[in-house]
Amino acid sequence: MGTCEEARSFYICAEIFLALSPLGERVARDPAMRDAGRVRGSPVIRASMVVTYAQAISVVQERIGQANPRPPVETVSLEDVRGRVLAEDVVADRDLPPFHRAIRDGYALRAADLGVLPAILRCVGEVPAGQHFEGKVDPGQCVSIMTGAPLPVRADAVVMVEHTRSLGERIEIQRSVQQWENVVLQGSEAALGACVLARGRRLRAAELGLLAAVGKVSVAVYGQPKVAILPTGNELVAVEQRPQWFQIRNSNAVTLSAQVTEAGGVPIQLGIVPDREDALREMIQQGLDSDLLLLSGGVSMGKFDLVEDVLAELGAEFFFQGAAIRPGKPLVFGRVRGRFFFGLPGNPVSTFVTFELFVRPAIAMLGGTVFEPPVLLRARLAKPCRQKTGLTMFMPARVCVQNRDPVVELVNWQGSGDLVGTAAANCFLVIHPDQTELGAGDWVDVMPEGQ
Ligand code: AMP
Ligand code: MG
C-alpha cells in the first residue's frame, strides 16, 4: 500500500466524487485547493479532498439535507421548552390584538371632529386596560382611555393626553389625528387561525411569549440530537487531574459541550481516548450510538493522527478532508454506519471555530431547523492587516462602537492554540482569500460568536 499509483487512483475517485457532487466544482483538480498527495505509512491512503469555506458549508448542508433527518416528536410544557425546536405550526387562537387596542393614554374620539382646533369635546366616560366602555362615542364626544384598553364603539382614533387640557367635563383637544392613529387594529398582528410560528422555529424568549399569548401551555417539539464528544490525544488529562508539565488538560470537551448545548443538542461525553487504533475504534463505535459524532484532534498529518484511518477502516465515507480555512484546516466531515461525524482539529481555537462554522448548523438541521450558515456583519477595521495564505481566516477580535461605527480590532493571540486570546474576543474577523491587504477604516466582515 501507499504507492503513487494507489494515491493517484484515489485522487481520481476523489475527483469523480467532486465532479459528480452538487458542488460541480473542480475542487480536487485545483492545485491551490489541495495538498500534494498525502501518503503515510498507515494502511489508509488519504488523498486530499480540501474544499473552500463556501464549498464546505454547502457540502454540510447538502449531505445532511439529503439524509432528511426526521427527529422524533415529543410534547413539552411551556416552562421547559426554551431553546427547543417546534414540531408543529402554531396558530392564533383569536385575533391579535383581540380588539382595536389603544397604544397611548389619552382620549378616544372621532378624527373627523378635529377639523377646527382647538376642539372642545364632551368626555362621556373612562376606559382603563382590562375593561371596556359600554356606550358609544357620538360626534362631539370623547372617552378617557388608557394604553391597552379597547377602543370604544364609533371612536376611530386616540389623541395623546399631552395634547389635551381638561376643562372639567369638557376636554380641549389641541392637535388633530389621522383616522386610526394611536390604535392597533383588531387582527392586524395575526388573524384568528393564522400561523404565528412555523414548524422548525427555535423557541427563544420572544417565541415563548407568543406561545403564551395564544394560550399554548404545551407544544410539540423535536427531540434534541445526541452529540457524542470524543477528544483524542495521548497528551490529554482530565480537567480535575493535575497535568505533568508535558501534558494538556482536556479543555475541548468542555468547550464543545457548551457549544453543543447552545446549538440545541445534548452533549454525550465519551471521555478521552488515546492515540491508539484499537482504543479509537472502540470509542468511535460507541459514539455511533449518538446522532452525531464529534472527534477532536488526531486529524492532522502527525504519526499519531489516526482518526481518519480508523474511520476509513470502519467504512466511513469522507465528504471532505480539509477546508481552506485558518484556524481549522485539517477539518474532516463524513458519515460512517449511517451517522455523520466531524473530525475537528485538536487545537482549542480550531475546534471552537470549526464548530461555529459547520457543526452548529449541522446540529440545527439534525434537530429539525433549517440550515443557517453563520451570518457575517460588517465593521471597520481598526488597524491595517495583511495575509497571503489563500485561506479564509477567522481571527479572534473585538468589535466595539466608535463614532457610531462598529470597529473591529484583533485581540492579541498566539494562534490556534491560544484560548486566552479567544476568550478575550467577542467575534471573529473574517478575511477572505482575495483580501491580501486591508487598510485601517476598511469595511470588513465579522462573525459574531454564538449565533
Ligand atoms: P492534534 O489536532 O491532535 O494534532 O492536536 C493539536 C493540539 O491541540 C495538541 O497538541 C494539543 O495541544 C491540543 N489539543 C488537542 N486535543 C485537545 C483537547 N481535547 N483539549 C485541549 N487541547 C487539545
Ligand atoms: Mg493529537
Short mmCIF file of C-alpha atoms and ligand atoms in Angstrom, two decimals:
data_model
loop_
_atom_site.label_atom_id
_atom_site.label_comp_id
_atom_site.label_asym_id
_atom_site.label_seq_id
_atom_site.Cartn_x
_atom_site.Cartn_y
_atom_site.Cartn_z
CA MET A 1 0.00 0.00 0.00
CA GLY A 2 0.98 3.57 -0.23
CA THR A 3 2.31 3.61 -3.80
CA CYS A 4 1.98 6.62 -6.07
CA GLU A 5 -0.28 4.58 -8.34
CA GLU A 6 -2.71 3.93 -5.50
CA ALA A 7 -2.57 7.51 -4.40
CA ARG A 8 -3.37 8.60 -7.93
CA SER A 9 -6.34 6.26 -8.28
CA PHE A 10 -7.70 7.60 -5.01
CA TYR A 11 -7.30 11.06 -6.40
CA ILE A 12 -9.29 10.09 -9.44
CA CYS A 13 -12.07 8.77 -7.20
CA ALA A 14 -11.99 12.00 -5.26
CA GLU A 15 -12.20 13.96 -8.48
CA ILE A 16 -15.11 11.90 -9.72
CA PHE A 17 -16.88 12.43 -6.42
CA LEU A 18 -16.31 16.15 -6.58
CA ALA A 19 -17.22 16.41 -10.24
CA LEU A 20 -20.43 14.49 -9.58
CA SER A 21 -21.18 16.25 -6.34
CA PRO A 22 -23.72 19.06 -6.38
CA LEU A 23 -20.85 21.47 -5.93
CA GLY A 24 -19.99 20.84 -9.52
CA GLU A 25 -16.63 22.44 -8.90
CA ARG A 26 -13.26 21.10 -9.76
CA VAL A 27 -12.03 21.22 -6.23
CA ALA A 28 -9.73 18.25 -6.37
CA ARG A 29 -8.15 19.36 -9.63
CA ASP A 30 -7.32 22.83 -8.41
CA PRO A 31 -3.76 22.65 -7.09
CA ALA A 32 -4.38 25.60 -4.77
CA MET A 33 -7.20 23.65 -3.20
CA ARG A 34 -5.30 20.55 -2.31
CA ASP A 35 -2.16 19.41 -0.69
CA ALA A 36 0.33 17.24 -2.50
CA GLY A 37 -0.76 13.57 -2.41
CA ARG A 38 -0.73 12.74 1.24
CA VAL A 39 0.52 9.22 1.64
CA ARG A 40 1.61 7.98 5.02
CA GLY A 41 2.95 4.75 6.32
CA SER A 42 -0.51 3.85 7.61
CA PRO A 43 -2.82 1.42 5.83
CA VAL A 44 -5.17 4.14 4.61
CA ILE A 45 -4.11 6.43 1.80
CA ARG A 46 -5.51 9.85 2.32
CA ALA A 47 -5.91 11.66 -0.94
CA SER A 48 -6.63 15.24 -0.21
CA MET A 49 -10.20 16.49 -0.53
CA VAL A 50 -9.72 20.04 0.59
CA VAL A 51 -12.61 22.39 -0.06
CA THR A 52 -13.08 26.12 0.29
CA TYR A 53 -15.08 27.61 3.13
CA ALA A 54 -18.14 28.13 0.92
CA GLN A 55 -17.89 24.62 -0.50
CA ALA A 56 -17.56 23.10 2.95
CA ILE A 57 -20.71 24.91 4.06
CA SER A 58 -22.68 23.64 1.08
CA VAL A 59 -21.37 20.10 1.40
CA VAL A 60 -22.55 20.00 5.03
CA GLN A 61 -25.89 21.48 4.09
CA GLU A 62 -26.44 19.15 1.14
CA ARG A 63 -25.27 15.95 2.78
CA ILE A 64 -27.37 16.42 5.88
CA GLY A 65 -30.29 17.74 3.83
CA GLN A 66 -30.20 14.65 1.58
CA ALA A 67 -30.25 12.42 4.67
CA ASN A 68 -33.53 14.18 5.53
CA PRO A 69 -33.23 13.83 9.30
CA ARG A 70 -36.55 13.19 11.00
CA PRO A 71 -36.14 13.76 14.69
CA PRO A 72 -38.78 12.22 16.97
CA VAL A 73 -41.55 14.49 18.26
CA GLU A 74 -42.48 15.00 21.90
CA THR A 75 -44.82 17.31 23.79
CA VAL A 76 -43.17 19.66 26.27
CA SER A 77 -44.76 22.16 28.64
CA LEU A 78 -44.23 25.85 28.05
CA GLU A 79 -41.93 26.37 31.03
CA ASP A 80 -39.46 23.70 29.81
CA VAL A 81 -39.46 24.42 26.12
CA ARG A 82 -36.90 27.24 25.81
CA GLY A 83 -34.27 26.52 23.13
CA ARG A 84 -36.28 23.62 21.62
CA VAL A 85 -37.48 23.42 18.02
CA LEU A 86 -41.18 23.50 17.13
CA ALA A 87 -42.56 20.36 15.53
CA GLU A 88 -45.97 21.87 14.76
CA ASP A 89 -47.36 25.04 13.24
CA VAL A 90 -48.83 27.23 15.95
CA VAL A 91 -51.91 29.27 15.04
CA ALA A 92 -53.54 32.26 16.70
CA ASP A 93 -56.48 31.09 18.84
CA ARG A 94 -58.09 34.52 18.39
CA ASP A 95 -57.34 37.76 16.59
CA LEU A 96 -54.16 39.52 17.72
CA PRO A 97 -54.83 42.05 19.05
CA PRO A 98 -58.27 40.73 20.01
CA PHE A 99 -59.81 44.24 19.76
CA HIS A 100 -58.85 47.66 18.40
CA ARG A 101 -56.22 48.47 21.02
CA ALA A 102 -55.27 51.95 22.24
CA ILE A 103 -51.50 52.35 22.31
CA ARG A 104 -51.41 55.73 24.09
CA ASP A 105 -53.02 57.24 27.18
CA GLY A 106 -55.39 59.98 26.05
CA TYR A 107 -58.86 60.41 24.61
CA ALA A 108 -60.69 58.10 22.22
CA LEU A 109 -62.65 60.21 19.74
CA ARG A 110 -63.73 60.62 16.14
CA ALA A 111 -60.93 62.04 14.00
CA ALA A 112 -63.49 63.95 11.90
CA ASP A 113 -64.37 66.02 15.00
CA LEU A 114 -60.96 67.72 14.93
CA GLY A 115 -61.41 69.81 11.77
CA VAL A 116 -61.02 73.03 13.74
CA LEU A 117 -58.50 73.34 16.57
CA PRO A 118 -58.64 73.58 19.44
CA ALA A 119 -61.73 71.38 19.50
CA ILE A 120 -63.90 71.08 22.60
CA LEU A 121 -65.38 67.60 23.18
CA ARG A 122 -67.56 66.27 25.98
CA CYS A 123 -65.94 63.42 27.96
CA VAL A 124 -68.60 60.73 28.45
CA GLY A 125 -66.58 58.09 30.29
CA GLU A 126 -63.30 56.38 31.07
CA VAL A 127 -61.85 53.03 29.94
CA PRO A 128 -58.74 51.59 31.60
CA ALA A 129 -56.95 48.47 30.27
CA GLY A 130 -58.80 45.34 31.29
CA GLN A 131 -62.23 47.00 30.98
CA HIS A 132 -64.44 48.04 28.11
CA PHE A 133 -66.71 51.03 27.58
CA GLU A 134 -70.35 50.02 27.43
CA GLY A 135 -71.57 53.04 25.47
CA LYS A 136 -70.51 54.56 22.19
CA VAL A 137 -68.73 57.73 21.15
CA ASP A 138 -71.05 60.08 19.27
CA PRO A 139 -69.98 63.21 17.35
CA GLY A 140 -68.66 65.85 19.75
CA GLN A 141 -67.83 63.25 22.42
CA CYS A 142 -64.70 61.55 23.72
CA VAL A 143 -63.77 58.88 26.27
CA SER A 144 -60.71 58.97 28.50
CA ILE A 145 -58.67 55.87 27.53
CA MET A 146 -55.54 54.16 28.82
CA THR A 147 -52.89 52.24 26.88
CA GLY A 148 -54.02 48.66 26.21
CA ALA A 149 -57.77 49.37 26.52
CA PRO A 150 -60.25 48.51 23.75
CA LEU A 151 -61.33 51.45 21.65
CA PRO A 152 -64.99 52.33 22.37
CA VAL A 153 -67.56 51.78 19.62
CA ARG A 154 -67.64 54.53 16.94
CA ALA A 155 -64.34 56.09 18.12
CA ASP A 156 -61.66 55.85 15.43
CA ALA A 157 -58.54 57.44 16.93
CA VAL A 158 -56.77 58.37 20.16
CA VAL A 159 -55.26 61.77 20.93
CA MET A 160 -52.41 61.64 23.43
CA VAL A 161 -53.21 63.19 26.79
CA GLU A 162 -50.20 65.52 26.32
CA HIS A 163 -52.13 67.32 23.55
CA THR A 164 -55.25 67.95 25.60
CA ARG A 165 -56.44 70.09 28.52
CA SER A 166 -59.17 69.06 30.92
CA LEU A 167 -61.87 71.69 31.49
CA GLY A 168 -63.96 69.54 33.84
CA GLU A 169 -66.46 67.57 31.78
CA ARG A 170 -65.22 69.21 28.60
CA ILE A 171 -61.86 68.43 27.07
CA GLU A 172 -59.84 70.79 24.90
CA ILE A 173 -58.10 68.88 22.08
CA GLN A 174 -55.12 70.79 20.69
CA ARG A 175 -53.91 68.50 17.87
CA SER A 176 -55.62 66.65 15.08
CA VAL A 177 -55.06 62.94 14.37
CA GLN A 178 -55.43 60.65 11.37
CA GLN A 179 -58.13 58.04 11.46
CA TRP A 180 -56.86 55.00 13.49
CA GLU A 181 -53.88 56.97 14.82
CA ASN A 182 -52.59 55.57 18.15
CA VAL A 183 -54.69 52.45 17.63
CA VAL A 184 -53.65 48.91 16.57
CA LEU A 185 -56.50 47.35 14.65
CA GLN A 186 -58.04 44.06 15.72
CA GLY A 187 -56.35 41.10 13.99
CA SER A 188 -53.66 43.28 12.38
CA GLU A 189 -50.81 41.36 14.04
CA ALA A 190 -52.41 37.99 13.23
CA ALA A 191 -55.95 36.96 12.41
CA LEU A 192 -57.68 34.08 14.20
CA GLY A 193 -56.33 30.82 12.71
CA ALA A 194 -53.25 32.39 11.08
CA CYS A 195 -49.90 30.63 11.60
CA VAL A 196 -47.85 32.69 14.04
CA LEU A 197 -44.94 30.25 14.50
CA ALA A 198 -43.99 27.70 11.85
CA ARG A 199 -42.65 24.21 12.44
CA GLY A 200 -38.87 24.29 12.59
CA ARG A 201 -38.67 27.51 14.58
CA ARG A 202 -36.29 27.55 17.56
CA LEU A 203 -38.04 28.83 20.65
CA ARG A 204 -36.35 31.81 22.24
CA ALA A 205 -37.81 34.30 24.70
CA ALA A 206 -39.90 36.14 22.09
CA GLU A 207 -41.37 32.91 20.71
CA LEU A 208 -42.17 31.72 24.23
CA GLY A 209 -44.06 34.94 24.84
CA LEU A 210 -46.02 34.41 21.63
CA LEU A 211 -46.86 30.82 22.60
CA ALA A 212 -48.16 32.18 25.89
CA ALA A 213 -50.15 34.87 24.07
CA VAL A 214 -52.00 32.25 22.02
CA GLY A 215 -52.60 30.03 25.04
CA LYS A 216 -50.20 27.19 24.20
CA VAL A 217 -49.38 25.65 27.59
CA SER A 218 -47.61 22.74 25.94
CA VAL A 219 -46.25 22.29 22.46
CA ALA A 220 -44.89 19.60 20.12
CA VAL A 221 -41.12 19.89 19.68
CA TYR A 222 -38.44 17.77 18.07
CA GLY A 223 -36.18 15.54 20.13
CA GLN A 224 -32.74 17.09 20.58
CA PRO A 225 -29.93 15.41 18.66
CA LYS A 226 -27.48 13.50 20.83
CA VAL A 227 -23.96 14.64 20.05
CA ALA A 228 -21.09 12.41 21.18
CA ILE A 229 -17.87 14.23 22.08
CA LEU A 230 -14.67 12.25 21.73
CA PRO A 231 -11.40 14.08 22.46
CA THR A 232 -8.35 12.19 21.22
CA GLY A 233 -4.73 12.57 22.27
CA ASN A 234 -2.07 10.87 24.38
CA GLU A 235 -1.18 14.24 25.87
CA LEU A 236 -4.63 14.84 27.38
CA VAL A 237 -5.58 14.58 31.03
CA ALA A 238 -8.96 15.14 32.68
CA VAL A 239 -9.59 18.68 33.87
CA GLU A 240 -9.72 17.57 37.54
CA GLN A 241 -6.32 15.91 37.21
CA ARG A 242 -3.01 17.70 37.79
CA PRO A 243 -1.17 17.58 34.46
CA GLN A 244 2.51 16.80 34.27
CA TRP A 245 4.50 19.56 32.59
CA PHE A 246 4.22 17.90 29.17
CA GLN A 247 0.51 17.17 29.39
CA ILE A 248 -2.54 19.22 28.41
CA ARG A 249 -5.92 19.49 30.11
CA ASN A 250 -8.87 18.29 28.05
CA SER A 251 -10.49 21.67 27.60
CA ASN A 252 -12.04 20.88 24.23
CA ALA A 253 -14.61 18.53 25.75
CA VAL A 254 -15.81 21.39 27.96
CA THR A 255 -15.94 23.94 25.15
CA LEU A 256 -17.68 21.53 22.81
CA SER A 257 -20.19 20.51 25.44
CA ALA A 258 -21.18 24.16 25.95
CA GLN A 259 -21.37 24.75 22.20
CA VAL A 260 -23.49 21.62 21.65
CA THR A 261 -25.93 22.72 24.34
CA GLU A 262 -26.14 26.24 22.88
CA ALA A 263 -26.76 24.74 19.45
CA GLY A 264 -29.72 22.72 20.75
CA GLY A 265 -28.03 19.32 21.06
CA VAL A 266 -27.45 17.05 24.04
CA PRO A 267 -23.74 16.51 24.65
CA ILE A 268 -22.65 12.95 25.41
CA GLN A 269 -19.15 12.86 26.86
CA LEU A 270 -17.26 9.74 25.87
CA GLY A 271 -14.05 10.65 27.75
CA ILE A 272 -10.50 10.93 26.47
CA VAL A 273 -9.28 8.33 24.01
CA PRO A 274 -5.54 7.79 23.46
CA ASP A 275 -3.95 7.81 20.01
CA ARG A 276 -4.23 4.05 19.58
CA GLU A 277 -6.19 2.43 16.80
CA ASP A 278 -7.87 -0.22 18.96
CA ALA A 279 -8.98 2.33 21.56
CA LEU A 280 -10.15 4.75 18.88
CA ARG A 281 -12.09 2.05 17.08
CA GLU A 282 -13.91 1.05 20.23
CA MET A 283 -14.79 4.60 21.25
CA ILE A 284 -15.84 5.68 17.75
CA GLN A 285 -18.20 2.71 17.67
CA GLN A 286 -19.65 3.86 20.98
CA GLY A 287 -20.02 7.33 19.56
CA LEU A 288 -22.13 5.97 16.72
CA ASP A 289 -24.98 5.38 19.20
CA SER A 290 -25.46 9.16 19.07
CA ASP A 291 -26.94 11.20 16.22
CA LEU A 292 -23.65 12.97 15.53
CA LEU A 293 -20.08 12.19 16.48
CA LEU A 294 -17.55 14.93 17.15
CA LEU A 295 -13.93 13.94 17.41
CA SER A 296 -11.31 16.43 18.43
CA GLY A 297 -7.66 16.04 17.47
CA GLY A 298 -5.92 13.33 15.51
CA VAL A 299 -6.86 14.59 12.03
CA SER A 300 -3.56 16.25 11.06
CA MET A 301 -0.61 14.57 9.37
CA GLY A 302 1.33 13.55 12.51
CA LYS A 303 2.39 9.97 13.12
CA PHE A 304 -0.29 9.65 15.82
CA ASP A 305 -3.13 11.27 13.92
CA LEU A 306 -5.11 8.10 13.38
CA VAL A 307 -8.70 9.26 13.36
CA GLU A 308 -9.27 9.18 9.59
CA ASP A 309 -7.55 5.82 9.26
CA VAL A 310 -9.76 4.24 11.88
CA LEU A 311 -12.88 5.84 10.45
CA ALA A 312 -11.94 4.60 6.97
CA GLU A 313 -11.45 1.07 8.31
CA LEU A 314 -14.92 1.27 9.80
CA GLY A 315 -16.22 2.04 6.30
CA ALA A 316 -16.56 5.82 6.52
CA GLU A 317 -17.38 7.98 3.50
CA PHE A 318 -15.46 11.25 3.62
CA PHE A 319 -17.24 14.27 2.17
CA PHE A 320 -14.19 16.45 2.65
CA GLN A 321 -10.86 16.06 4.35
CA GLY A 322 -9.68 19.57 4.89
CA ALA A 323 -11.07 23.08 4.44
CA ALA A 324 -9.12 26.08 3.15
CA ILE A 325 -9.64 27.99 6.40
CA ARG A 326 -7.50 29.10 9.31
CA PRO A 327 -7.76 28.07 12.01
CA GLY A 328 -9.19 24.65 11.29
CA LYS A 329 -7.67 23.46 8.03
CA PRO A 330 -7.49 19.71 8.83
CA LEU A 331 -11.26 19.53 9.45
CA VAL A 332 -12.92 16.30 8.29
CA PHE A 333 -16.61 15.62 7.59
CA GLY A 334 -18.21 12.34 6.65
CA ARG A 335 -20.58 9.54 7.51
CA VAL A 336 -20.00 6.12 8.93
CA ARG A 337 -22.61 3.43 9.51
CA GLY A 338 -25.38 5.95 8.89
CA ARG A 339 -24.06 8.54 11.33
CA PHE A 340 -22.46 11.85 10.41
CA PHE A 341 -19.18 12.75 12.05
CA PHE A 342 -16.83 15.70 12.19
CA GLY A 343 -13.15 15.24 12.88
CA LEU A 344 -12.28 18.62 14.37
CA PRO A 345 -8.65 19.70 14.65
CA GLY A 346 -7.44 19.49 18.26
CA ASN A 347 -6.09 22.97 18.77
CA PRO A 348 -8.68 24.62 21.01
CA VAL A 349 -9.36 27.63 18.80
CA SER A 350 -9.57 25.44 15.70
CA THR A 351 -12.04 23.20 17.49
CA PHE A 352 -14.10 26.18 18.60
CA VAL A 353 -14.15 27.90 15.21
CA THR A 354 -14.89 24.81 13.14
CA PHE A 355 -17.77 24.03 15.47
CA GLU A 356 -19.23 27.51 14.97
CA LEU A 357 -18.82 27.34 11.20
CA PHE A 358 -20.02 23.85 10.42
CA VAL A 359 -21.17 21.84 13.43
CA ARG A 360 -23.63 24.38 14.81
CA PRO A 361 -25.64 24.49 11.55
CA ALA A 362 -25.37 20.69 11.26
CA ILE A 363 -26.88 20.23 14.72
CA ALA A 364 -29.63 22.67 13.79
CA MET A 365 -30.55 20.52 10.78
CA LEU A 366 -30.38 17.29 12.74
CA GLY A 367 -32.68 18.94 15.29
CA GLY A 368 -35.38 19.90 12.76
CA THR A 369 -34.50 23.53 11.97
CA VAL A 370 -33.37 24.97 8.70
CA PHE A 371 -29.70 25.26 7.84
CA GLU A 372 -28.38 28.72 8.56
CA PRO A 373 -24.71 29.34 8.00
CA PRO A 374 -23.17 31.95 10.30
CA VAL A 375 -24.31 35.46 9.42
CA LEU A 376 -21.44 37.86 8.80
CA LEU A 377 -21.81 41.50 9.83
CA ARG A 378 -19.68 44.45 8.76
CA ALA A 379 -17.34 46.62 10.80
CA ARG A 380 -14.48 48.99 10.14
CA LEU A 381 -11.00 47.60 10.59
CA ALA A 382 -9.07 49.34 13.39
CA LYS A 383 -5.58 48.58 12.08
CA PRO A 384 -4.17 47.54 8.69
CA CYS A 385 -3.87 43.84 8.07
CA ARG A 386 -2.07 41.63 5.52
CA GLN A 387 -2.47 38.00 4.59
CA LYS A 388 -1.21 35.90 1.73
CA THR A 389 -2.35 32.47 2.84
CA GLY A 390 -5.05 31.95 0.21
CA LEU A 391 -7.28 30.78 3.06
CA THR A 392 -10.41 32.20 4.64
CA MET A 393 -9.20 33.44 8.01
CA PHE A 394 -11.26 33.65 11.20
CA MET A 395 -9.24 35.68 13.68
CA PRO A 396 -10.38 36.33 17.27
CA ALA A 397 -11.22 40.01 17.55
CA ARG A 398 -13.26 42.53 19.48
CA VAL A 399 -15.86 44.75 17.97
CA CYS A 400 -16.93 47.94 19.70
CA VAL A 401 -18.67 51.14 18.64
CA GLN A 402 -16.59 54.24 17.91
CA ASN A 403 -18.17 57.39 16.48
CA ARG A 404 -21.32 55.39 15.77
CA ASP A 405 -19.49 52.87 13.57
CA PRO A 406 -18.69 49.31 14.61
CA VAL A 407 -14.91 48.99 14.72
CA VAL A 408 -13.12 45.65 14.87
CA GLU A 409 -9.67 45.04 16.28
CA LEU A 410 -7.74 41.79 16.51
CA VAL A 411 -7.03 40.57 20.02
CA ASN A 412 -3.54 39.62 20.94
CA TRP A 413 -3.27 35.90 20.31
CA GLN A 414 -0.66 33.33 19.58
CA GLY A 415 -2.53 31.24 17.05
CA SER A 416 -4.90 28.32 17.10
CA GLY A 417 -3.80 27.01 20.50
CA ASP A 418 -4.47 30.29 22.28
CA LEU A 419 -7.68 30.15 24.30
CA VAL A 420 -6.64 33.18 26.35
CA GLY A 421 -6.84 35.41 23.29
CA THR A 422 -10.04 33.73 22.11
CA ALA A 423 -11.77 34.22 25.45
CA ALA A 424 -10.92 37.94 25.22
CA ALA A 425 -12.65 38.16 21.82
CA ASN A 426 -16.33 38.80 21.13
CA CYS A 427 -16.26 37.99 17.41
CA PHE A 428 -14.06 36.70 14.63
CA LEU A 429 -12.65 38.97 11.97
CA VAL A 430 -13.19 37.18 8.66
CA ILE A 431 -10.56 37.75 5.99
CA HIS A 432 -11.33 36.27 2.60
CA PRO A 433 -8.63 34.72 0.41
CA ASP A 434 -8.58 37.66 -2.02
CA GLN A 435 -8.23 40.24 0.76
CA THR A 436 -4.45 40.30 0.85
CA GLU A 437 -4.12 43.93 2.01
CA LEU A 438 -6.64 45.66 4.23
CA GLY A 439 -6.28 49.24 5.41
CA ALA A 440 -7.39 50.90 8.64
CA GLY A 441 -11.01 52.02 8.26
CA ASP A 442 -11.87 49.43 5.58
CA TRP A 443 -15.23 47.72 5.96
CA VAL A 444 -14.64 44.05 6.71
CA ASP A 445 -16.72 41.01 7.65
CA VAL A 446 -17.05 39.90 11.25
CA MET A 447 -18.69 36.78 12.58
CA PRO A 448 -20.33 37.36 15.98
CA GLU A 449 -19.93 34.48 18.43
CA GLY A 450 -22.72 32.11 19.40
CA GLN A 451 -25.32 32.81 16.68
P1 AMP B 1 -4.00 17.47 17.13
O1 AMP B 1 -5.05 18.08 16.26
O2 AMP B 1 -4.40 16.14 17.67
O3 AMP B 1 -2.67 17.46 16.46
O4 AMP B 1 -3.86 18.43 18.39
C1 AMP B 1 -3.23 19.66 18.30
C2 AMP B 1 -3.00 20.25 19.66
O5 AMP B 1 -4.24 20.62 20.20
C3 AMP B 1 -2.43 19.29 20.69
O6 AMP B 1 -1.06 19.29 20.65
C4 AMP B 1 -2.94 19.83 21.98
O7 AMP B 1 -2.05 20.83 22.45
C5 AMP B 1 -4.23 20.49 21.60
N1 AMP B 1 -5.36 19.64 21.96
C6 AMP B 1 -5.76 18.50 21.36
N2 AMP B 1 -6.83 18.00 21.94
C7 AMP B 1 -7.16 18.83 22.94
C8 AMP B 1 -8.19 18.86 23.93
N3 AMP B 1 -9.11 17.89 23.99
N4 AMP B 1 -8.20 19.88 24.79
C9 AMP B 1 -7.27 20.85 24.74
N5 AMP B 1 -6.28 20.88 23.84
C10 AMP B 1 -6.20 19.90 22.95
MG MG B 2 -3.48 14.68 18.72
#
